[in-house]
Amino acid sequence: MTSISATEHHGPEKGLMRWILTTNHKDIGSMYLIFSLLMFFIGGSMALIIRMELVEPGLQVVQPEFFNQMTTMHGLIMVFGAVMPAFVGLANWMVPMMIGAPDMALPRLNNFSFWILPFAFTMMLSSLFMDGGAPNFGWTFYAPLSTTYAPPSVTFFIFAMHMAGVSSILGAINIIVTVMNMRAPAMTYMKMPLFVWTWLITAFLLIAVMPVLAGTVTMMLTDIHFGTSFFDAGGGGDPVLFQHLFWFFGHPEVYIMILPAFGIISQIVPTFSRKPLFGYPSMVYATSSIALLSFTVWAHHMFTVGLPLVGELFFMYATMLISVPTGVKVFNWVATMFRGSLTFETPMLFAIAFIVLFTIGGFSGLMLAISPADFQYHDTYFVVAHFHYVLVPGAVFSIMAATYYWLPKWTGYMYDEFLGKCHFWCSFIGLNLTFFPMHFVGLAGMPRRIPDYSLQFADFNMISSMGGFLFGFAQILFVIVIVKCVQGGKKAKAVCWEGAKGLEWSVPSPAPYHTFETPPNLPDEKYP
Amino acid sequence: MHKKLILQLSTACLGMFLFGFALVPLYDVFCEITGLNGKVDLVESKKKYHAGVDETRLIKVQFIANRNENMPWKFSAQNKEVVLHPGANGQAIFYVKNTTQREMIGQAIVSVSPSASAKYFHKTQCFCFERQALKAGQEESIGVVFSIDPDIPEEITKMTLSYTFFDITDAIAER
Amino acid sequence: MRLWQVIKAVLAAFIGVQSEKNRQLDFQAQTPLPYIITGIILVVLFVLCLVLIVNYLVAF
Amino acid sequence: MLAKIVASVFLFVITFLPRLSLADWAVNMTEGVTDVSRSVYSLHMQIFWICVAIAVVVFSVMLWSIIHHRKSAGAKAAQFHENTTIELLWTIIPIFILIAMAVPATATLIDMYDTKESDIDIQVTGYQWKWQYQYLSEDLAFFSNLATPKEQISNLAVKNANYLLEVDEPLVIPIGKKVRFLLTSNDVIHSWWVPAFAVKKDAIPGFINEAWTQVEEVGIYRGQCAELCGKDHGFMPIVVKAVPYEDYLVWVSDKKTIIAEQEAAAARVWTMAELMEQGEKVYQTNCAACHQPNGEGISPAFPALKGSVIATQDQQAHIDIVLNGKAGTAMQAYAAQLNAVDLAAVITYERNAWGNNTGDLIAPQYIQSLLKDK
């Protein structure tokens, strides 16, 4: 390949243009992560407004109209703005270094798929200030509430979703091409680190499922503006068609948000147990079977919509079956820790909290899978507790664990261990205080997405709100740790953690602007 | 030199786009076969039964008249219910009146409960097959002639036929 | 023999457990294509037999 | 060291906290008053205990290795990373546990879907932010609105015991009889949910869904709408009174006479004061949700009535919009929802309240003539 000597050794350009024109996977990874942190705080502040209103019965902070806008935007921003970009950012940073590639296969596409996001979310957030307010129909935007009865800002919401979808699809294409073509010569598929494996499978899920969301949102657009009636019963359409299409995208989407987390935990737990990951091949098989099964379970979100008996039974069985591979993964992590030599730095604390709390979320998920019982759980706070237990200690804690784990590699300095532990404990206590009482109020009969509730739910909601504020403000500690670590601190060695294995630790820290210009040869140990 | 590739990709994109629009009839066919969510055919069915009228069983069919939110017409079922043998023809008359001062067009959508029985419900003649245009203050008696397939499962002895009138005056004007 | 070995591999993938020896064997193959096709066919078969079980239960 | 002890204590508490959710605290699902709700409750508890059992096994192994295999306690890491037999075991055993769970669940679901002959059929129609109940066999229909006064909601008055769970017209059903609900919606998707019966079915516009229940114990059972349906989704509760069959028949006939009297009341002459007082009550229940108690509405979705052209000048247009609603907006056709007296009263109130005082008096008789069908 003609190596233009000019690009050989010059560092990044100076000033703003570096970030706008960058094709370097490390810069783009950092931009994704900073963008996701920003969205995490915006979505988090909306969650605090929701919790402020729900502190006690009665309407004291916001009107129901605005409350519905907050719940909708909180869901959308957290799912599409905070969790997914964070995982894409971690993939951009780490996948090339883990497989020994100089950069992502399509760097300009990488830059483009990042720079779509700020514009998509500016458009989404600007709908808050429009006449009629922001979308108020829930992050699941069921028709006809989101088509015939929606505020005029629904069109901006539709285009923002299109742009976020395009960004995710392009990111997924980029990762598949990189992983399939640019692995170091000796690295066969079964020698790849598990984080790369889970991201490869997630990328396939993304490509299969994002177009369905784009299609559904386009059908909404034509329903609202061009007089079609896909989801309008009056013209021969069917609102339940919307739910089928949305959840055919929706359920693989929630697996898209958790599979990279499995990958991260499978990198961290072996490092701090100083022991190879237990059952590496079965972890890969379990991830792929989760991905395959995730396409067959979507209607467990619709058990009360009036499915025929045959449908309810089929989706109940398929959903129960998905908990088997997930269980296998949890058993593998516990087996990895068993008879290891454990130390409890911050990434490991987050990983253990992930395993424990995500499993609780998994169990409430299994209870929800039972369709007769789902008639009592559906659309109550029990469901809210379930998906927050799967998402907050699941996706968010694994992103934080990954950040603490790789921060020394990115910045070249160790983070402040004491502040890291404070951040962990505040988040851990805050999280449980917020979401565990939700199981109780949900079972006792409190429906979802209501700004005001009857008296018997009062005390648990008070505890939830207190926990919510504790968890919310604890995240400021996270920002402090990151900023301090970027500015300075104890120098980090190339291999920052004693048990760490993998190609990313063979480069010095901070990782130079261009790594693995020439493909590395693999260290000889059998497993990553 | 990539002409062939560009051609393939653009036809694939066009195909995907058209598939999106083919979804609606596909969904109807899918519902038709599985009888999902009580979606009954809006088209005249010329089904002839081999077994003829099944004297042994009686099925009660109830009629419900609903209106969508912005449909001001008066719309009610004359006969509340009909008891008939599977295979025999049944009839229901509905009264509809346009109480507004302007000409309006309505479209009736039919749905059957329990949804498992939708597959066995055939309408030979129904006001939901075409749009109903009513002038200001005009009132009409409109009807449906239907029959129930004899091989409907034994345990279904009561069915409810629900008509919902939708105001599509603006939708028509818009097109 | 090839087909039976591919089916065995896909079934192991379904359960998610595979001994190291067999896995080495599976990964000698050049193209993943046969595995993908059998995988999709078996998923469809799996869905169909679930539906059959359900229909049987309903009629039962 | 301290962090580790605190960690293990905390993990210990978290694993055993679910155990504390016993039935009587308001922390668990209601056992309910029907066979279906009791079987759902037992299913819920069975699967809950299975999950707790598995959790205890998994977390205690993890806790053990956290405490005993610590580097600081001198643990040397073993290097095993594969054991096919144990992997097979912990895949097959969960499958058997799942099958054990699936059997009772299937049985419960199948008898939830039984379409046996029902004694009473009630059509439940979801409106934006209220429910309508129609007894198919008895030509009887009425609306059920939230009865909690606005002052309690905006914290100006003390909240009563059934805050947000009380309605002006509860649904009355007999005990011991199988009641079949036919659910549909007038605008967006709602969901009719009474926890005590374990009945929850979505009401979808244009389609009809079916649910049934057979209540054994007399009592009042409360529920709420369980599908986001817009602004006042949290303010459209469901109250069902289960009464002995005789009382039910008495109630039906009384209800019919009351409705007949209200119809007849339109014939007599109403004074302005009576109409204004009745009009205000009807306005607070049905119109204040969008047009606000002070009549100023919320622009642009809900226009202001105070000083509006229609409400002060054009009387005919005002009557037409209240009776027939406005296509393409959230303004419903109230001719189908209120009787002649209420319609006349609310229009009179809107034309004279908040400084609109046009002095017009809309006679219920005139509205009666407009409503007269056939």
Coordinates of C-alpha atoms in Angstrom, one line a residue, chain C residues 14-54:
Chain C
F14 CA -28.7 -23.9 20.4
I15 CA -27.9 -25.3 23.8
G16 CA -24.9 -23.2 24.1
V17 CA -22.5 -25.9 25.3
Q18 CA -19.7 -27.4 23.2
S19 CA -16.6 -29.3 24.2
E20 CA -13.3 -27.8 23.0
K21 CA -12.5 -30.8 20.8
N22 CA -15.6 -30.5 18.7
R23 CA -15.4 -26.8 18.5
Q24 CA -11.9 -27.0 17.1
L25 CA -13.3 -29.4 14.5
D26 CA -16.1 -27.0 13.6
F27 CA -13.8 -24.1 13.1
Q28 CA -11.6 -25.9 10.6
A29 CA -14.3 -25.3 7.9
Q30 CA -13.5 -22.6 5.4
T31 CA -16.8 -20.8 4.9
P32 CA -19.4 -20.3 7.7
L33 CA -22.1 -20.5 5.0
P34 CA -23.4 -24.0 5.6
Y35 CA -23.5 -23.3 9.4
I36 CA -25.6 -20.1 8.8
I37 CA -28.0 -21.9 6.5
T38 CA -28.6 -24.9 8.8
G39 CA -28.9 -22.5 11.7
I40 CA -31.7 -20.6 10.0
I41 CA -33.4 -23.8 8.9
L42 CA -33.2 -25.2 12.5
V43 CA -34.6 -21.9 14.0
V44 CA -37.5 -22.1 11.6
L45 CA -38.0 -25.8 12.5
F46 CA -37.7 -24.9 16.2
V47 CA -40.4 -22.2 15.8
L48 CA -42.7 -24.6 13.9
C49 CA -42.4 -27.4 16.5
L50 CA -43.1 -24.9 19.3
V51 CA -46.3 -23.8 17.4
L52 CA -47.2 -27.5 16.9
I53 CA -46.8 -28.1 20.7
V54 CA -49.0 -25.1 21.4

